[in-house]
Structures are given as C-alpha cells and as structure tokens.
C-alpha cells in the first residue's frame, strides 16, 4: 500500500506540474501574432503550411513542440484511468483536454486561435509516450497493485465453521450387549439375561408343560398310599 500511495502521489504531482506548464505554453497572450493566426477547423491545413511556408527549424519547432506537449498524457494518465480499455481512455482524455485548451485559446487569449492540427499533434504525442514507456510502467504498476490487494490481510477470510457440528456419543461404563450367533451372514441377537439360581427351578417348573404335570401327579399318589399303610398299623 505504501508503494501504491507513493506512485499515485508522484503521478498527481506530475499532472499538476504538467498542467502549469501547459497553461503557461498555451494560454500566454501573443500580441505580435494577433493579425497572423487564424482558426483552423480543417485537419492537415496547418501541417501543410508548416511544410510549405516555414523553414525546417521553424516547422520542427511548431510541430515538434505540440508533439512533445502531448507526451506526458501518455506517461501519467495510464496510472489513473481504468485498466480496461486503458489506451482508449487515455486517448479520449487527451483529445478532450486539448480541445478545451484550444477553445480557450481561440476565445479568450490574445494572439492565439483554435487549431485542430494542434489537437491531432498533441494526441499523437500522447500515443507515442504511451507506446514507448507509459504502457510498460503502468502495466507493472497495476499488476503490482492487483497482487497486493489479492494477497493482503483483507483477502484472507477465516473459514466458516459448520452450523451444526457432529456431537460424539458420551462414553459410559456399561458393557456392550452380548450377542449370540454373530457368524457370517447372521444377524446379531441379544443374549437372554442371566437367571438367579433360586429362581431357575421356579421358572423351569412353569415351562415344563404336560410331562411335568404328570410327574407331579404320580408323586402325590405315592405319598397317599404311604400314609394309608401307616394308619392301618
């Protein structure tokens, strides 16, 4: 974040300095040229005049000066315009700014007039600065800024915990139920509870059925015959 802030600060200061220079160069009155300059709305007219009526040094000064004046647009604007369609945005901003400057020249500044060729030369200078250096350094800046945002503290979000965590069954001291016949292919069956020794006969007598009842009847008949014999004596 510090590097990003420092770069943006340098860019803004550069834009301010360039704006002051641009205003000084383009908005300074020139009373000596008041009767010589005329407005030009036809693209290429002033360029042809530079080639035909001006000396080589004077033509280079006029055309080259407007060309160099647009280079800072191509170097500084790519840092502040959106990354998508960066070249188109930079070109449109350059055209708008220089068109406004030319309009102010023609309307308010003495000895200056609106010239469409100046706007064309300024835009060409902006594209030249963009392709030579502005595209490369702005691409590295935006790539660095995107990496800093994606790997910053705000990008690391804690993992969401599950709303209902599975609960473990409480451990108890009770032994697991015994099963009988748990071989392969058989279902586990619970073992019957152990029967105390005192109750085994009682429960077994209930479950004897008809055979048990016959044995009890025979035993009672033998006891009666024994009592009859004792009484006869």
mmCIF file of C-alpha atoms in Angstrom:
data_model
loop_
_atom_site.group_PDB
_atom_site.id
_atom_site.type_symbol
_atom_site.label_atom_id
_atom_site.label_comp_id
_atom_site.label_asym_id
_atom_site.label_seq_id
_atom_site.Cartn_x
_atom_site.Cartn_y
_atom_site.Cartn_z
ATOM 1 C CA UNK A 1 0.000 0.000 0.000
ATOM 2 C CA UNK A 2 2.887 2.400 0.690
ATOM 3 C CA UNK A 3 4.361 1.852 -2.755
ATOM 4 C CA UNK A 4 0.976 2.354 -4.373
ATOM 5 C CA UNK A 5 0.395 5.592 -2.456
ATOM 6 C CA UNK A 6 3.847 6.871 -3.324
ATOM 7 C CA UNK A 7 3.355 6.170 -7.032
ATOM 8 C CA UNK A 8 -0.038 7.882 -7.085
ATOM 9 C CA UNK A 9 1.419 10.882 -5.263
ATOM 10 C CA UNK A 10 4.202 11.209 -7.837
ATOM 11 C CA UNK A 11 1.676 10.893 -10.660
ATOM 12 C CA UNK A 12 -0.582 13.586 -9.209
ATOM 13 C CA UNK A 13 2.341 15.946 -8.665
ATOM 14 C CA UNK A 14 3.448 15.303 -12.241
ATOM 15 C CA UNK A 15 -0.036 16.122 -13.511
ATOM 16 C CA UNK A 16 -0.086 19.360 -11.532
ATOM 17 C CA UNK A 17 3.321 20.395 -12.857
ATOM 18 C CA UNK A 18 2.312 19.479 -16.400
ATOM 19 C CA UNK A 19 -0.918 21.465 -16.081
ATOM 20 C CA UNK A 20 1.030 24.552 -15.025
ATOM 21 C CA UNK A 21 3.431 24.130 -17.945
ATOM 22 C CA UNK A 22 0.571 23.544 -20.371
ATOM 23 C CA UNK A 23 -1.235 26.676 -19.213
ATOM 24 C CA UNK A 24 1.941 28.733 -19.498
ATOM 25 C CA UNK A 25 2.688 27.500 -23.009
ATOM 26 C CA UNK A 26 -0.790 27.607 -24.484
ATOM 27 C CA UNK A 27 -2.617 30.360 -22.586
ATOM 28 C CA UNK A 28 0.042 33.064 -22.638
ATOM 29 C CA UNK A 29 -1.058 36.005 -24.842
ATOM 30 C CA UNK A 30 0.933 36.726 -28.012
ATOM 31 C CA UNK A 31 0.035 40.220 -29.252
ATOM 32 C CA UNK A 32 2.615 40.050 -32.090
ATOM 33 C CA UNK A 33 0.722 37.167 -33.726
ATOM 34 C CA UNK A 34 -2.711 38.729 -33.474
ATOM 35 C CA UNK A 35 -3.007 39.533 -37.182
ATOM 36 C CA UNK A 36 -1.224 36.396 -38.400
ATOM 37 C CA UNK A 37 -3.045 33.479 -36.800
ATOM 38 C CA UNK A 38 -6.474 32.284 -37.855
ATOM 39 C CA UNK A 39 -8.718 29.500 -36.650
ATOM 40 C CA UNK A 40 -8.252 26.153 -38.375
ATOM 41 C CA UNK A 41 -11.015 23.561 -38.405
ATOM 42 C CA UNK A 42 -9.634 21.540 -41.353
ATOM 43 C CA UNK A 43 -7.277 18.664 -40.327
ATOM 44 C CA UNK A 44 -3.883 18.874 -42.068
ATOM 45 C CA UNK A 45 -4.087 22.527 -43.141
ATOM 46 C CA UNK A 46 -1.587 23.834 -40.587
ATOM 47 C CA UNK A 47 0.752 20.888 -41.164
ATOM 48 C CA UNK A 48 0.845 21.668 -44.862
ATOM 49 C CA UNK A 49 1.522 25.292 -44.076
ATOM 50 C CA UNK A 50 4.432 24.297 -41.836
ATOM 51 C CA UNK A 51 5.948 22.294 -44.685
ATOM 52 C CA UNK A 52 5.456 24.934 -47.379
ATOM 53 C CA UNK A 53 5.871 28.327 -45.718
ATOM 54 C CA UNK A 54 8.077 27.625 -42.698
ATOM 55 C CA UNK A 55 11.760 26.829 -42.568
ATOM 56 C CA UNK A 56 12.806 23.380 -41.444
ATOM 57 C CA UNK A 57 13.739 24.542 -37.948
ATOM 58 C CA UNK A 58 10.557 26.583 -37.560
ATOM 59 C CA UNK A 59 8.401 23.680 -38.768
ATOM 60 C CA UNK A 60 10.144 21.293 -36.350
ATOM 61 C CA UNK A 61 9.607 23.769 -33.552
ATOM 62 C CA UNK A 62 5.895 24.150 -34.244
ATOM 63 C CA UNK A 63 5.059 20.523 -34.980
ATOM 64 C CA UNK A 64 7.589 19.019 -32.562
ATOM 65 C CA UNK A 65 6.531 21.312 -29.752
ATOM 66 C CA UNK A 66 2.903 20.204 -30.000
ATOM 67 C CA UNK A 67 4.018 16.583 -30.275
ATOM 68 C CA UNK A 68 6.189 16.756 -27.153
ATOM 69 C CA UNK A 69 3.465 18.627 -25.293
ATOM 70 C CA UNK A 70 1.212 15.546 -25.514
ATOM 71 C CA UNK A 71 3.811 13.009 -24.280
ATOM 72 C CA UNK A 72 3.058 13.498 -20.538
ATOM 73 C CA UNK A 73 -0.541 12.421 -21.180
ATOM 74 C CA UNK A 74 0.714 9.034 -22.348
ATOM 75 C CA UNK A 75 3.013 8.694 -19.342
ATOM 76 C CA UNK A 76 0.759 9.836 -16.486
ATOM 77 C CA UNK A 77 -2.830 9.137 -17.469
ATOM 78 C CA UNK A 78 -2.440 5.303 -17.695
ATOM 79 C CA UNK A 79 -1.849 5.247 -13.915
ATOM 80 C CA UNK A 80 -5.218 6.774 -13.063
ATOM 81 C CA UNK A 81 -7.524 5.552 -15.844
ATOM 82 C CA UNK A 82 -9.231 2.135 -15.589
ATOM 83 C CA UNK A 83 -7.119 -0.817 -16.642
ATOM 84 C CA UNK A 84 -9.735 -1.964 -19.150
ATOM 85 C CA UNK A 85 -9.527 -0.033 -22.429
ATOM 86 C CA UNK A 86 -6.629 1.965 -20.977
ATOM 87 C CA UNK A 87 -5.292 3.241 -24.301
ATOM 88 C CA UNK A 88 -8.758 4.283 -25.492
ATOM 89 C CA UNK A 89 -9.473 6.116 -22.240
ATOM 90 C CA UNK A 90 -6.117 7.881 -22.326
ATOM 91 C CA UNK A 91 -6.631 8.953 -25.957
ATOM 92 C CA UNK A 92 -10.120 10.300 -25.314
ATOM 93 C CA UNK A 93 -8.978 12.258 -22.260
ATOM 94 C CA UNK A 94 -6.124 13.787 -24.232
ATOM 95 C CA UNK A 95 -8.445 14.829 -27.059
ATOM 96 C CA UNK A 96 -10.967 16.383 -24.640
ATOM 97 C CA UNK A 97 -8.375 18.285 -22.593
ATOM 98 C CA UNK A 98 -6.515 19.670 -25.603
ATOM 99 C CA UNK A 99 -9.745 20.574 -27.390
ATOM 100 C CA UNK A 100 -10.831 22.585 -24.334
ATOM 101 C CA UNK A 101 -7.433 24.296 -24.210
ATOM 102 C CA UNK A 102 -7.661 25.207 -27.896
ATOM 103 C CA UNK A 103 -11.163 26.566 -27.430
ATOM 104 C CA UNK A 104 -9.995 28.742 -24.538
ATOM 105 C CA UNK A 105 -7.116 29.959 -26.698
ATOM 106 C CA UNK A 106 -9.400 30.999 -29.518
ATOM 107 C CA UNK A 107 -11.997 32.629 -27.296
ATOM 108 C CA UNK A 108 -10.008 34.359 -24.539
ATOM 109 C CA UNK A 109 -6.279 34.551 -25.315
ATOM 110 C CA UNK A 110 -4.971 37.386 -27.462
ATOM 111 C CA UNK A 111 -2.913 36.372 -30.499
ATOM 112 C CA UNK A 112 -3.948 32.704 -30.398
ATOM 113 C CA UNK A 113 -6.634 30.736 -32.255
ATOM 114 C CA UNK A 114 -8.202 27.296 -32.257
ATOM 115 C CA UNK A 115 -6.265 24.802 -34.395
ATOM 116 C CA UNK A 116 -7.450 21.230 -34.907
ATOM 117 C CA UNK A 117 -3.962 20.202 -36.046
ATOM 118 C CA UNK A 118 -2.587 21.091 -32.605
ATOM 119 C CA UNK A 119 -5.088 18.677 -31.046
ATOM 120 C CA UNK A 120 -4.019 15.972 -33.507
ATOM 121 C CA UNK A 121 -0.332 16.540 -32.757
ATOM 122 C CA UNK A 122 -0.934 16.515 -29.001
ATOM 123 C CA UNK A 123 -2.862 13.247 -29.253
ATOM 124 C CA UNK A 124 -0.129 11.709 -31.403
ATOM 125 C CA UNK A 125 2.429 12.703 -28.759
ATOM 126 C CA UNK A 126 0.302 11.068 -26.041
ATOM 127 C CA UNK A 127 0.143 7.816 -28.028
ATOM 128 C CA UNK A 128 3.891 7.975 -28.643
ATOM 129 C CA UNK A 129 4.623 8.352 -24.939
ATOM 130 C CA UNK A 130 2.184 5.560 -24.115
ATOM 131 C CA UNK A 131 3.678 3.005 -26.511
ATOM 132 C CA UNK A 132 7.301 3.877 -25.739
ATOM 133 C CA UNK A 133 7.147 3.885 -21.929
ATOM 134 C CA UNK A 134 3.728 4.533 -20.424
ATOM 135 C CA UNK A 135 2.189 1.169 -21.275
ATOM 136 C CA UNK A 136 5.078 -0.788 -19.773
ATOM 137 C CA UNK A 137 5.373 1.015 -16.454
ATOM 138 C CA UNK A 138 1.619 1.364 -15.943
ATOM 139 C CA UNK A 139 1.124 -2.351 -16.615
ATOM 140 C CA UNK A 140 3.698 -3.221 -13.939
ATOM 141 C CA UNK A 141 2.082 -0.809 -11.512
ATOM 142 C CA UNK A 142 -1.423 -2.222 -11.979
ATOM 143 C CA UNK A 143 -0.129 -5.816 -11.772
ATOM 144 C CA UNK A 144 1.650 -4.995 -8.506
ATOM 145 C CA UNK A 145 -1.440 -3.266 -7.114
ATOM 146 C CA UNK A 146 -3.672 -6.234 -8.005
ATOM 147 C CA UNK A 147 -1.247 -8.663 -6.324
ATOM 148 C CA UNK A 148 -1.126 -6.510 -3.206
ATOM 149 C CA UNK A 149 -4.926 -6.438 -2.998
ATOM 150 C CA UNK A 150 -5.355 -10.174 -3.607
ATOM 151 C CA UNK A 151 -2.693 -11.167 -1.036
ATOM 152 C CA UNK A 152 -3.472 -8.501 1.538
ATOM 153 C CA UNK A 153 -4.975 -9.113 5.001
ATOM 154 C CA UNK A 154 -8.472 -8.269 3.791
ATOM 155 C CA UNK A 155 -8.356 -11.093 1.249
ATOM 156 C CA UNK A 156 -7.693 -13.763 3.898
ATOM 157 C CA UNK A 157 -11.061 -14.665 5.343
ATOM 158 C CA UNK A 158 -11.429 -17.226 8.130
ATOM 159 C CA UNK A 159 -13.015 -20.463 7.142
ATOM 160 C CA UNK A 160 -16.665 -20.687 8.082
ATOM 161 C CA UNK A 161 -17.366 -23.212 10.811
ATOM 162 C CA UNK A 162 -20.202 -25.693 10.282
ATOM 163 C CA UNK A 163 -23.502 -24.569 11.747
ATOM 164 C CA UNK A 164 -24.175 -27.912 13.445
ATOM 165 C CA UNK A 165 -21.026 -29.790 14.354
ATOM 166 C CA UNK A 166 -21.486 -33.545 14.849
ATOM 167 C CA UNK A 167 -21.631 -34.486 18.507
ATOM 168 C CA UNK A 168 -19.869 -37.527 19.873
ATOM 169 C CA UNK A 169 -21.836 -40.032 21.864
ATOM 170 C CA UNK A 170 -20.968 -39.863 25.605
ATOM 171 C CA UNK A 171 -18.830 -42.663 26.879
ATOM 172 C CA UNK A 172 -20.460 -44.809 29.583
ATOM 173 C CA UNK A 173 -19.151 -47.622 31.709
ATOM 174 C CA UNK A 174 -21.854 -50.058 30.608
ATOM 175 C CA UNK A 175 -20.510 -53.070 28.775
ATOM 176 C CA UNK A 176 -21.815 -53.720 25.287
ATOM 177 C CA UNK A 177 -24.702 -56.142 24.960
ATOM 178 C CA UNK A 178 -23.626 -59.717 24.307
ATOM 179 C CA UNK A 179 -24.755 -61.236 21.102
ATOM 180 C CA UNK A 180 -25.302 -64.789 20.091
ATOM 181 C CA UNK A 181 -24.899 -66.326 16.687
ATOM 182 C CA UNK A 182 -22.936 -63.468 15.113
ATOM 183 C CA UNK A 183 -21.302 -65.556 12.453
ATOM 184 C CA UNK A 184 -21.058 -64.592 8.827
ATOM 185 C CA UNK A 185 -24.452 -63.981 7.260
ATOM 186 C CA UNK A 186 -26.277 -63.982 10.629
ATOM 187 C CA UNK A 187 -27.818 -61.068 12.426
ATOM 188 C CA UNK A 188 -26.737 -60.278 15.947
ATOM 189 C CA UNK A 189 -29.275 -61.354 18.592
ATOM 190 C CA UNK A 190 -29.123 -60.176 22.208
ATOM 191 C CA UNK A 191 -28.412 -62.865 24.829
ATOM 192 C CA UNK A 192 -31.165 -63.504 27.401
ATOM 193 C CA UNK A 193 -30.477 -62.070 30.852
ATOM 194 C CA UNK A 194 -28.911 -64.364 33.421
ATOM 195 C CA UNK A 195 -31.412 -66.027 35.820
ATOM 196 C CA UNK A 196 -30.536 -66.324 39.552
ATOM 197 C CA UNK A 197 -30.050 -69.804 40.929
ATOM 198 C CA UNK A 198 -33.040 -69.565 43.307
ATOM 199 C CA UNK A 199 -35.448 -68.772 40.552
ATOM 200 C CA UNK A 200 -34.262 -71.305 37.991
ATOM 201 C CA UNK A 201 -36.449 -74.143 39.361
ATOM 202 C CA UNK A 202 -39.488 -71.951 39.636
ATOM 203 C CA UNK A 203 -39.178 -70.682 36.081
ATOM 204 C CA UNK A 204 -38.309 -74.137 34.815
ATOM 205 C CA UNK A 205 -41.339 -75.646 36.526
ATOM 206 C CA UNK A 206 -43.615 -73.224 34.799
ATOM 207 C CA UNK A 207 -42.253 -74.134 31.441
ATOM 208 C CA UNK A 208 -42.360 -77.943 31.912
ATOM 209 C CA UNK A 209 -45.730 -78.433 30.213
ATOM 210 C CA UNK A 210 -47.862 -81.690 30.342
ATOM 211 C CA UNK A 211 -44.942 -84.013 31.159
ATOM 212 C CA UNK A 212 -44.074 -82.076 34.280
ATOM 213 C CA UNK A 213 -47.700 -82.136 35.421
ATOM 214 C CA UNK A 214 -47.861 -85.953 35.083
ATOM 215 C CA UNK A 215 -44.751 -86.432 37.228
ATOM 216 C CA UNK A 216 -46.177 -84.236 39.975
ATOM 217 C CA UNK A 217 -49.476 -86.249 39.996
ATOM 218 C CA UNK A 218 -47.593 -89.616 40.360
ATOM 219 C CA UNK A 219 -45.548 -88.301 43.284
ATOM 220 C CA UNK A 220 -48.697 -87.196 45.199
ATOM 221 C CA UNK A 221 -50.374 -90.649 44.724
ATOM 222 C CA UNK A 222 -47.353 -92.472 46.199
ATOM 223 C CA UNK A 223 -47.395 -90.222 49.243
ATOM 224 C CA UNK A 224 -51.090 -91.002 49.936
ATOM 225 C CA UNK A 225 -50.619 -94.807 49.804
ATOM 226 C CA UNK A 226 -47.733 -94.492 52.272
ATOM 227 C CA UNK A 227 -49.981 -92.592 54.727
ATOM 228 C CA UNK A 228 -52.728 -95.256 54.444
ATOM 229 C CA UNK A 229 -50.301 -98.045 55.357
ATOM 230 C CA UNK A 230 -49.066 -96.139 58.406
ATOM 231 C CA UNK A 231 -52.652 -95.634 59.621
ATOM 232 C CA UNK A 232 -53.533 -99.368 59.276
ATOM 233 C CA UNK A 233 -50.684 -100.382 61.567
#
